[in-house]
PDB file of C-alpha atoms and ligand atoms in Angstrom:
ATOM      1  CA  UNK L 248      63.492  26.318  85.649  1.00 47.00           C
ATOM      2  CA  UNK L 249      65.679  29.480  84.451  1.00 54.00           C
ATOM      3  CA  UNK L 250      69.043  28.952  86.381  1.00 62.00           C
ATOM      4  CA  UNK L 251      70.058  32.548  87.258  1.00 91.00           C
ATOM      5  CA  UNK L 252      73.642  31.977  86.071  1.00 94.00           C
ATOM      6  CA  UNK L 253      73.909  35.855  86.251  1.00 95.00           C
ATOM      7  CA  UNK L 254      73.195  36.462  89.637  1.00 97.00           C
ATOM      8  CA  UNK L 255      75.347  32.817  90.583  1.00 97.00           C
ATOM      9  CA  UNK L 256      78.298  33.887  88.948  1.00 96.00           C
ATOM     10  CA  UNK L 257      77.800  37.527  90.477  1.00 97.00           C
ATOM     11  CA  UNK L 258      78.248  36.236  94.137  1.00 98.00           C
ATOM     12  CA  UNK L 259      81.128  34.453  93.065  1.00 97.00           C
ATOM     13  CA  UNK L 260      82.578  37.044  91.943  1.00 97.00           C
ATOM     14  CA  UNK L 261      81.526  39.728  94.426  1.00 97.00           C
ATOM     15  CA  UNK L 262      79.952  38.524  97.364  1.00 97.00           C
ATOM     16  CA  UNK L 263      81.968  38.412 100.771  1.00 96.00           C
ATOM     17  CA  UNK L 264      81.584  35.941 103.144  1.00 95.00           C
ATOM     18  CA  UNK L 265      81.633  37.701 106.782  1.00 92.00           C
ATOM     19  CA  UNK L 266      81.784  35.760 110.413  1.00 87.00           C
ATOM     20  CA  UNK L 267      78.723  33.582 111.477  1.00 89.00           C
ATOM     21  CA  UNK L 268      77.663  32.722 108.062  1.00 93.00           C
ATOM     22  CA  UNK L 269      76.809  36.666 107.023  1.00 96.00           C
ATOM     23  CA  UNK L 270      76.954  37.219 102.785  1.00 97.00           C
ATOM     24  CA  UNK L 271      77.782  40.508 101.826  1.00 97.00           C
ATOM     25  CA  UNK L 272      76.429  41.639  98.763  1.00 98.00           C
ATOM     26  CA  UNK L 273      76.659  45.250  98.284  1.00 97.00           C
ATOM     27  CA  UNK L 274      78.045  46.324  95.113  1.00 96.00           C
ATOM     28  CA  UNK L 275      74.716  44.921  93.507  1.00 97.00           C
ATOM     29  CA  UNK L 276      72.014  43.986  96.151  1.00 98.00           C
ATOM     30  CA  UNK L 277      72.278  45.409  99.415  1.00 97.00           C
ATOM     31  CA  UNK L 278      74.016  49.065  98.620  1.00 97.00           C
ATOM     32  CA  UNK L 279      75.176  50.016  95.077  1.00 98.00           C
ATOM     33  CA  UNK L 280      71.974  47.780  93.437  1.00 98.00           C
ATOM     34  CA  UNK L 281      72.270  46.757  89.699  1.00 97.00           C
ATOM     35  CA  UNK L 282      68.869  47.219  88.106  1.00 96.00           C
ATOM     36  CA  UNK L 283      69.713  45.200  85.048  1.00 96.00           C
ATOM     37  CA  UNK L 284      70.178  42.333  87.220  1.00 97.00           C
ATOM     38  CA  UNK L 285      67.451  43.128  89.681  1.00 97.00           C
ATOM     39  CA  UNK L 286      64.860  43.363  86.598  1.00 97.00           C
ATOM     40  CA  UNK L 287      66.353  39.975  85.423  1.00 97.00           C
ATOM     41  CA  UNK L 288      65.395  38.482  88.544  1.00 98.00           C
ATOM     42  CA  UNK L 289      62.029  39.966  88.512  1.00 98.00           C
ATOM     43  CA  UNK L 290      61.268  38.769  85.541  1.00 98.00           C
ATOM     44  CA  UNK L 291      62.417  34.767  86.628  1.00 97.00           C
ATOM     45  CA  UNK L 292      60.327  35.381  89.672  1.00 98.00           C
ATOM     46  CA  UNK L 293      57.036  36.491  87.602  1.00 98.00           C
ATOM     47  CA  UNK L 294      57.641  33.098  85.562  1.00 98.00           C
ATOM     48  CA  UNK L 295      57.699  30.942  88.744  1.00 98.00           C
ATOM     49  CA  UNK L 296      54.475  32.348  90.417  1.00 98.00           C
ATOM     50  CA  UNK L 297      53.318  33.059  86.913  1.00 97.00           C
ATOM     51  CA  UNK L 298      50.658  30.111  87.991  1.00 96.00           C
ATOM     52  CA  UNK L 299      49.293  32.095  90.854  1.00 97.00           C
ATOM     53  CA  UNK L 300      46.916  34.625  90.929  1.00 98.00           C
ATOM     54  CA  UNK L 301      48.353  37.813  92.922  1.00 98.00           C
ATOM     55  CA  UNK L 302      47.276  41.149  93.396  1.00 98.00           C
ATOM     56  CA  UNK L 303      50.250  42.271  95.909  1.00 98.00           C
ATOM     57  CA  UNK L 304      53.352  42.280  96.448  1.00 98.00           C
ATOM     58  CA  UNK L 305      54.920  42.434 100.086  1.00 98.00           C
ATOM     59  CA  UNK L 306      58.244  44.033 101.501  1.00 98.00           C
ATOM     60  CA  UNK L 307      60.002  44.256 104.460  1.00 97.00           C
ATOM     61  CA  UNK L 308      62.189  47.356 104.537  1.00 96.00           C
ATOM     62  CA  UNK L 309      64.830  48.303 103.355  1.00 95.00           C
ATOM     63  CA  UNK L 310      66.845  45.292 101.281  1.00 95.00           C
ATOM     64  CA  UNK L 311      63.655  44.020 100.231  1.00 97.00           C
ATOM     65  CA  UNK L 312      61.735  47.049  98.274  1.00 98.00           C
ATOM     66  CA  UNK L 313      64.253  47.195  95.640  1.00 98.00           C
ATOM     67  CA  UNK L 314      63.653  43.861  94.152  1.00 98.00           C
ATOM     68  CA  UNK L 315      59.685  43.752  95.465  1.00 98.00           C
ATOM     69  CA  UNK L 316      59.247  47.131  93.257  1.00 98.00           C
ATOM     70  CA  UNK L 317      60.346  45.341  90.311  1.00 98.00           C
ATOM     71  CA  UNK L 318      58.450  42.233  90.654  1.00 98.00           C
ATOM     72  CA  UNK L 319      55.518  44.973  91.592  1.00 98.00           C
ATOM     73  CA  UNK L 320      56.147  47.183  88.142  1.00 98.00           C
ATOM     74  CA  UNK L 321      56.342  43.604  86.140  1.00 98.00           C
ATOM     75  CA  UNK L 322      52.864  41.932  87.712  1.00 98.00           C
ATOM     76  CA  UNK L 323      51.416  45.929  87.531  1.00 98.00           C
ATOM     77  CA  UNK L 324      50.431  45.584  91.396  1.00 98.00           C
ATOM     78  CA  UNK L 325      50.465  47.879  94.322  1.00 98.00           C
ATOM     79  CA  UNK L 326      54.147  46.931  96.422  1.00 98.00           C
ATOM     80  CA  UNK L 327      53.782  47.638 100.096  1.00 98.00           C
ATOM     81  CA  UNK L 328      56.613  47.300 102.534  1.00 98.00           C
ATOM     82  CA  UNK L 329      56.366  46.971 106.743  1.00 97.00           C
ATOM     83  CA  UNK L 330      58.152  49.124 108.472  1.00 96.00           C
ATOM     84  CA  UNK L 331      60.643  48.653 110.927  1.00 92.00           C
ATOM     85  CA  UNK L 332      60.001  51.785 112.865  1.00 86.00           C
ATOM     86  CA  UNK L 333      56.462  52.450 113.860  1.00 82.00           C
ATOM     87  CA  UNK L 334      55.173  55.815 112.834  1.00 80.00           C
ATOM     88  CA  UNK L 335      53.337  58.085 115.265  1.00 82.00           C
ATOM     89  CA  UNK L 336      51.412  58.600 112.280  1.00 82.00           C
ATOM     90  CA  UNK L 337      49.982  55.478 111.898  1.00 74.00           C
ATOM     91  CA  UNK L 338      46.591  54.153 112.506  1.00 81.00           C
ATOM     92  CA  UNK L 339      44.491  50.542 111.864  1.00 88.00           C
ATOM     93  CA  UNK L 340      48.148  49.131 112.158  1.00 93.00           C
ATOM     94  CA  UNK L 341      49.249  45.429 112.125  1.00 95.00           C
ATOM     95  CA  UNK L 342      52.120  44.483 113.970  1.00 95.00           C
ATOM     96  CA  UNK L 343      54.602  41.594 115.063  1.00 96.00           C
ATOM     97  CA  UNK L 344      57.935  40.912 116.098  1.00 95.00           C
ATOM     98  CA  UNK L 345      60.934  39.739 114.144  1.00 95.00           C
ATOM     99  CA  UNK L 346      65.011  38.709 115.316  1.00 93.00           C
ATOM    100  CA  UNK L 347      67.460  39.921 113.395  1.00 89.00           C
ATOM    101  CA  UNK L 348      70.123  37.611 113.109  1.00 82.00           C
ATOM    102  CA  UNK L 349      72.640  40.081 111.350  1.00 84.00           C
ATOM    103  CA  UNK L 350      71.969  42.616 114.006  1.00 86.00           C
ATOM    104  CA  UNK L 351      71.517  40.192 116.790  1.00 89.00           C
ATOM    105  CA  UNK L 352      68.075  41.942 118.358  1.00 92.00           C
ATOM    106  CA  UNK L 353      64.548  41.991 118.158  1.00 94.00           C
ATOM    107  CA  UNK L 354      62.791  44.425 116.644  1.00 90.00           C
ATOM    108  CA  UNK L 355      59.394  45.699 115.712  1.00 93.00           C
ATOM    109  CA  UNK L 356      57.966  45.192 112.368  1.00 95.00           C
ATOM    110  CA  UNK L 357      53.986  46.640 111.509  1.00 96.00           C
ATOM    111  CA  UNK L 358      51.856  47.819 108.687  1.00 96.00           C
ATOM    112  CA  UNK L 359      48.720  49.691 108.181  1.00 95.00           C
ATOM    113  CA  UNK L 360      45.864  47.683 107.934  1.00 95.00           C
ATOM    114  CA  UNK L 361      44.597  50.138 104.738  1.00 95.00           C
ATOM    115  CA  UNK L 362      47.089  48.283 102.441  1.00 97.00           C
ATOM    116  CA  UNK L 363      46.444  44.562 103.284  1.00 97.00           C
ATOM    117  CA  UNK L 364      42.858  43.514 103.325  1.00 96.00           C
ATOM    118  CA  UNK L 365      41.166  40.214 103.592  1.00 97.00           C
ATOM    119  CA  UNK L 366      40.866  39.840  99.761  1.00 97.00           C
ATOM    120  CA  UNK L 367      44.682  40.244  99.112  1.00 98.00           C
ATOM    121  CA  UNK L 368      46.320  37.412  97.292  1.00 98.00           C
ATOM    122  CA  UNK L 369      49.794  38.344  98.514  1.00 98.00           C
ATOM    123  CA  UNK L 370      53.519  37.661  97.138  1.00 98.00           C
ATOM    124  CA  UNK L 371      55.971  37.623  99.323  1.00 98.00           C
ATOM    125  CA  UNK L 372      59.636  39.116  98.129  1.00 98.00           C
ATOM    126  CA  UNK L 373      62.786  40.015 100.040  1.00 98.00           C
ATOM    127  CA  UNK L 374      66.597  39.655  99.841  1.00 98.00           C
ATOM    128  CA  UNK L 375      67.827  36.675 101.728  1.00 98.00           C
ATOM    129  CA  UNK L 376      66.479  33.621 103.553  1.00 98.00           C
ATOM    130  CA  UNK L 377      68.224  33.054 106.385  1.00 97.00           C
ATOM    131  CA  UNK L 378      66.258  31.495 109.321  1.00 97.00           C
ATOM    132  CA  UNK L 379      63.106  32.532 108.476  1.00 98.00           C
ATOM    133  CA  UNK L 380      62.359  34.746 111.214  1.00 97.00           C
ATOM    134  CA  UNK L 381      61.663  38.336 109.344  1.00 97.00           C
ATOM    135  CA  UNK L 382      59.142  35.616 106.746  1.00 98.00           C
ATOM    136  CA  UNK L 383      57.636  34.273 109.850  1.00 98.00           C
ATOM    137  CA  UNK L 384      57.033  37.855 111.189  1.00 97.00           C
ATOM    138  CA  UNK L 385      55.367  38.396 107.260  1.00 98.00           C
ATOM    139  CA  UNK L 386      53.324  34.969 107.656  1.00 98.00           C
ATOM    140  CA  UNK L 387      51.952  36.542 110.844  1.00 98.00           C
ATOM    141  CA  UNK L 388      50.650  40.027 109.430  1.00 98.00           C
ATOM    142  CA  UNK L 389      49.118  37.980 106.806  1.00 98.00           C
ATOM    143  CA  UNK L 390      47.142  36.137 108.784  1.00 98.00           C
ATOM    144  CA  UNK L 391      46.145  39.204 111.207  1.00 97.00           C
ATOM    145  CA  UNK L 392      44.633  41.049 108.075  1.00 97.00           C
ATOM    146  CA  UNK L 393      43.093  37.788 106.854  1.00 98.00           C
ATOM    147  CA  UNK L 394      44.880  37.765 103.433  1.00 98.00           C
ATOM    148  CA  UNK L 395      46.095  34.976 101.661  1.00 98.00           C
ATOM    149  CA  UNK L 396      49.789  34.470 100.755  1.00 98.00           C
ATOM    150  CA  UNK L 397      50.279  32.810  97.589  1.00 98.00           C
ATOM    151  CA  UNK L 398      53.839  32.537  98.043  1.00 98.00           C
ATOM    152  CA  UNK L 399      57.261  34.158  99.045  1.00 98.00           C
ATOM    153  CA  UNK L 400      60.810  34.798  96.696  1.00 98.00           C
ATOM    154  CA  UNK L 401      64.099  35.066  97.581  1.00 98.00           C
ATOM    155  CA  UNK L 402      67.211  36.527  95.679  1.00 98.00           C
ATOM    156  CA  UNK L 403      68.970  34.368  97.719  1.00 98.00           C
ATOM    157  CA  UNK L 404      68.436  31.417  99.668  1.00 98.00           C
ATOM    158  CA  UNK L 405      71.221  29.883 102.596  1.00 98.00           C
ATOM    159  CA  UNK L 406      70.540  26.368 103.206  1.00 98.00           C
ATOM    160  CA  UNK L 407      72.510  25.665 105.523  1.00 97.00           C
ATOM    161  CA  UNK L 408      70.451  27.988 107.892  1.00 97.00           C
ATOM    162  CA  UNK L 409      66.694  26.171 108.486  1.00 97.00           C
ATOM    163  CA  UNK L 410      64.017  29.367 107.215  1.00 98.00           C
ATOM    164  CA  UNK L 411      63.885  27.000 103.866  1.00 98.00           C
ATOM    165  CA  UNK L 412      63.178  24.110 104.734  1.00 98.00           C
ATOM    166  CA  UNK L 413      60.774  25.542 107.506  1.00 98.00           C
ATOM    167  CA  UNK L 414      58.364  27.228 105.243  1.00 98.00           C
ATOM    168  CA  UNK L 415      58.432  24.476 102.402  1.00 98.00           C
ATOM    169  CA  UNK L 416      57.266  22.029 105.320  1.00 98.00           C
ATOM    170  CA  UNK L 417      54.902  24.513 106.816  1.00 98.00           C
ATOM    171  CA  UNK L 418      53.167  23.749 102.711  1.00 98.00           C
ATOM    172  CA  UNK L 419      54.287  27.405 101.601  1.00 98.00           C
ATOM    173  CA  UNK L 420      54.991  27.763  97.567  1.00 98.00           C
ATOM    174  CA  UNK L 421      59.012  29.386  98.190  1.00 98.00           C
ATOM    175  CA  UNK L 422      61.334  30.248  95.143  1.00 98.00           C
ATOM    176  CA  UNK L 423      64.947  31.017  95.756  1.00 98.00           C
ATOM    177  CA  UNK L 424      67.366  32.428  92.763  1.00 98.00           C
ATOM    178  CA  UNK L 425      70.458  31.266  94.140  1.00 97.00           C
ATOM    179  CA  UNK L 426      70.928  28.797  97.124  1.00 97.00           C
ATOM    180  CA  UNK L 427      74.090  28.984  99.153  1.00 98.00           C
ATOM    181  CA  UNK L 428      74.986  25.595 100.602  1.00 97.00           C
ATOM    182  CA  UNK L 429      77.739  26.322 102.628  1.00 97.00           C
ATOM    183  CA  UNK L 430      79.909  29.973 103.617  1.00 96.00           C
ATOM    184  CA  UNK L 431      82.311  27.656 105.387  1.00 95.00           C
ATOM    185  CA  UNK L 432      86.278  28.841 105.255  1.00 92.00           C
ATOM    186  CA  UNK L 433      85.236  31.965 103.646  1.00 89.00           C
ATOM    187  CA  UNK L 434      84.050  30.017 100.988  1.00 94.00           C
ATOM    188  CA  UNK L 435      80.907  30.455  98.856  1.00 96.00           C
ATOM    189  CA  UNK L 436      79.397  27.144  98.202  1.00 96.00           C
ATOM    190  CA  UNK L 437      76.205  27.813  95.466  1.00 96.00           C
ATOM    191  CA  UNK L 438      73.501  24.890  94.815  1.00 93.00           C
TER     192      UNK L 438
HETATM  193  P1  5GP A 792      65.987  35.621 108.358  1.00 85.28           P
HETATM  194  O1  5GP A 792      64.891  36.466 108.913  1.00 85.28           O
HETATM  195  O2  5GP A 792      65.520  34.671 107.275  1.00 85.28           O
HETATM  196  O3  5GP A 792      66.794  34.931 109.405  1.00 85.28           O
HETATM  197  O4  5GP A 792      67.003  36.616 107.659  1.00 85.28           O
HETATM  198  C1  5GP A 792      66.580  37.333 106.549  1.00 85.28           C
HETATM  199  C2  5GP A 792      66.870  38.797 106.687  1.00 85.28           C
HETATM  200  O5  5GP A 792      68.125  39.047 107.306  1.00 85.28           O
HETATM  201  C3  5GP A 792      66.911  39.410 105.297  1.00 85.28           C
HETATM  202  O6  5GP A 792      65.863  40.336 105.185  1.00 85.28           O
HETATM  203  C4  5GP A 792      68.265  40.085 105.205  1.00 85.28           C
HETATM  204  O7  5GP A 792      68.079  41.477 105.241  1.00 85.28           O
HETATM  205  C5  5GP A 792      69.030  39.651 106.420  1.00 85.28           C
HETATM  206  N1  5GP A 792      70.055  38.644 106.110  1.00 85.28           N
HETATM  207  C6  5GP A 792      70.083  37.355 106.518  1.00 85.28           C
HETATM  208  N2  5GP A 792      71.205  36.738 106.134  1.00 85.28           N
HETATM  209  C7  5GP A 792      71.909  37.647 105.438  1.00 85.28           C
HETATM  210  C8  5GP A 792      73.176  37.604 104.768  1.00 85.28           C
HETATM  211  O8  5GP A 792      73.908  36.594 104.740  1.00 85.28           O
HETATM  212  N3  5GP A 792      73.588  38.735 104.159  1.00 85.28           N
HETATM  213  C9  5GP A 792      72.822  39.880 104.153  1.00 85.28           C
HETATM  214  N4  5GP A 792      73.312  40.935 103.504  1.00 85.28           N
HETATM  215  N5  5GP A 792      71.638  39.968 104.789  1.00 85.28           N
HETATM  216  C10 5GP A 792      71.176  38.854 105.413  1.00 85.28           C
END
């Protein structure tokens, strides 16, 4: 396994840790994105599911499009994302509901039903791992549109919160780039 020294040593040195366990990482990820890094962790993310046969890769908007796009551009397959607002446009639509834990609410998440189909062999990608709830919400649209999800990726992984350790035990193939062990004392604690 590739350790993503690059994208460690860039939460080091830019990350910020905020109240209740929040990492803010938005001079590369989450605002101002680096693309150099975001195609390096693409790439390590195309060598871990390299295994698996996939023919989609799946979003949740906004944080996670950036780096589902490249993983999309690298495997050469279609990159949908759900949407958190649902359009008055929108018809054959999937949808579920998904907490927030940075914004403390619930909110609606939904797709149409046109871009995941029973034959999709679908790769999760987003941001951050926290508890597991907007993956959860992702597990459930799978399994409305009877596709098959091969597995999901995370730029970054907090350990201490339980979405991890959840969806390894519910038998799902995750890969994290960087696990955080610990935010404690405003301090960033990597695997
Ligand atoms: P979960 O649903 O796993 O609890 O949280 C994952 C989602 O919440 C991610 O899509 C991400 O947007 C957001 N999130 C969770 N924890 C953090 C964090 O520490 N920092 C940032 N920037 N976003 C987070």
């Amino acid at each position: 396994m590739i350790d993503m020294k690059e994208l460690k040593e860039r939460i080091l040195r830019d990350g910020k840790c905020f109240e209740g366990g929040v990492l803010k990482v938005d001079n590369f990820i989450n605002h101002q994105m680096d693309p150099i890094l975001m195609k390096s962790m693409a790439v390590e993310f195309v060598r871990r599911f390299a295994h698996k046969k996939i023919n989609k890769v799946l979003t949740i908007e906004a944080s996670g499009i950036a780096p589902a796009i490249m993983v999309g551009y690298l495997l050469e397959v279609p990159v949908v994302f759900a949407k958190k607002k649902v359009p008055v446009t929108m018809e054959n639509m999937l949808a579920t509901k998904v907490y927030s834990f940075t914004k403390d609410r619930t909110y609606d998440v939904c797709m149409s039903k046109d871009f995941l189909c029973p034959d999709d062999k679908v790769l999760f990608i987003d941001d951050f791992l926290a508890n597991g709830n907007a993956a959860k919400g992702i597990i459930d649209l799978v399994k409305q549109a009877g596709a098959e999800l091969v597995g999901m990726g995370f730029l970054i992984e907090k350990s201490f919160q339980e979405g991890g350790e959840w969806l390894r035990k519910e038998g799902i193939h995750v890969e994290s780039l960087a696990i955080i062990e610990s935010l404690d004392n405003c301090q960033i604690k990597l695997k």
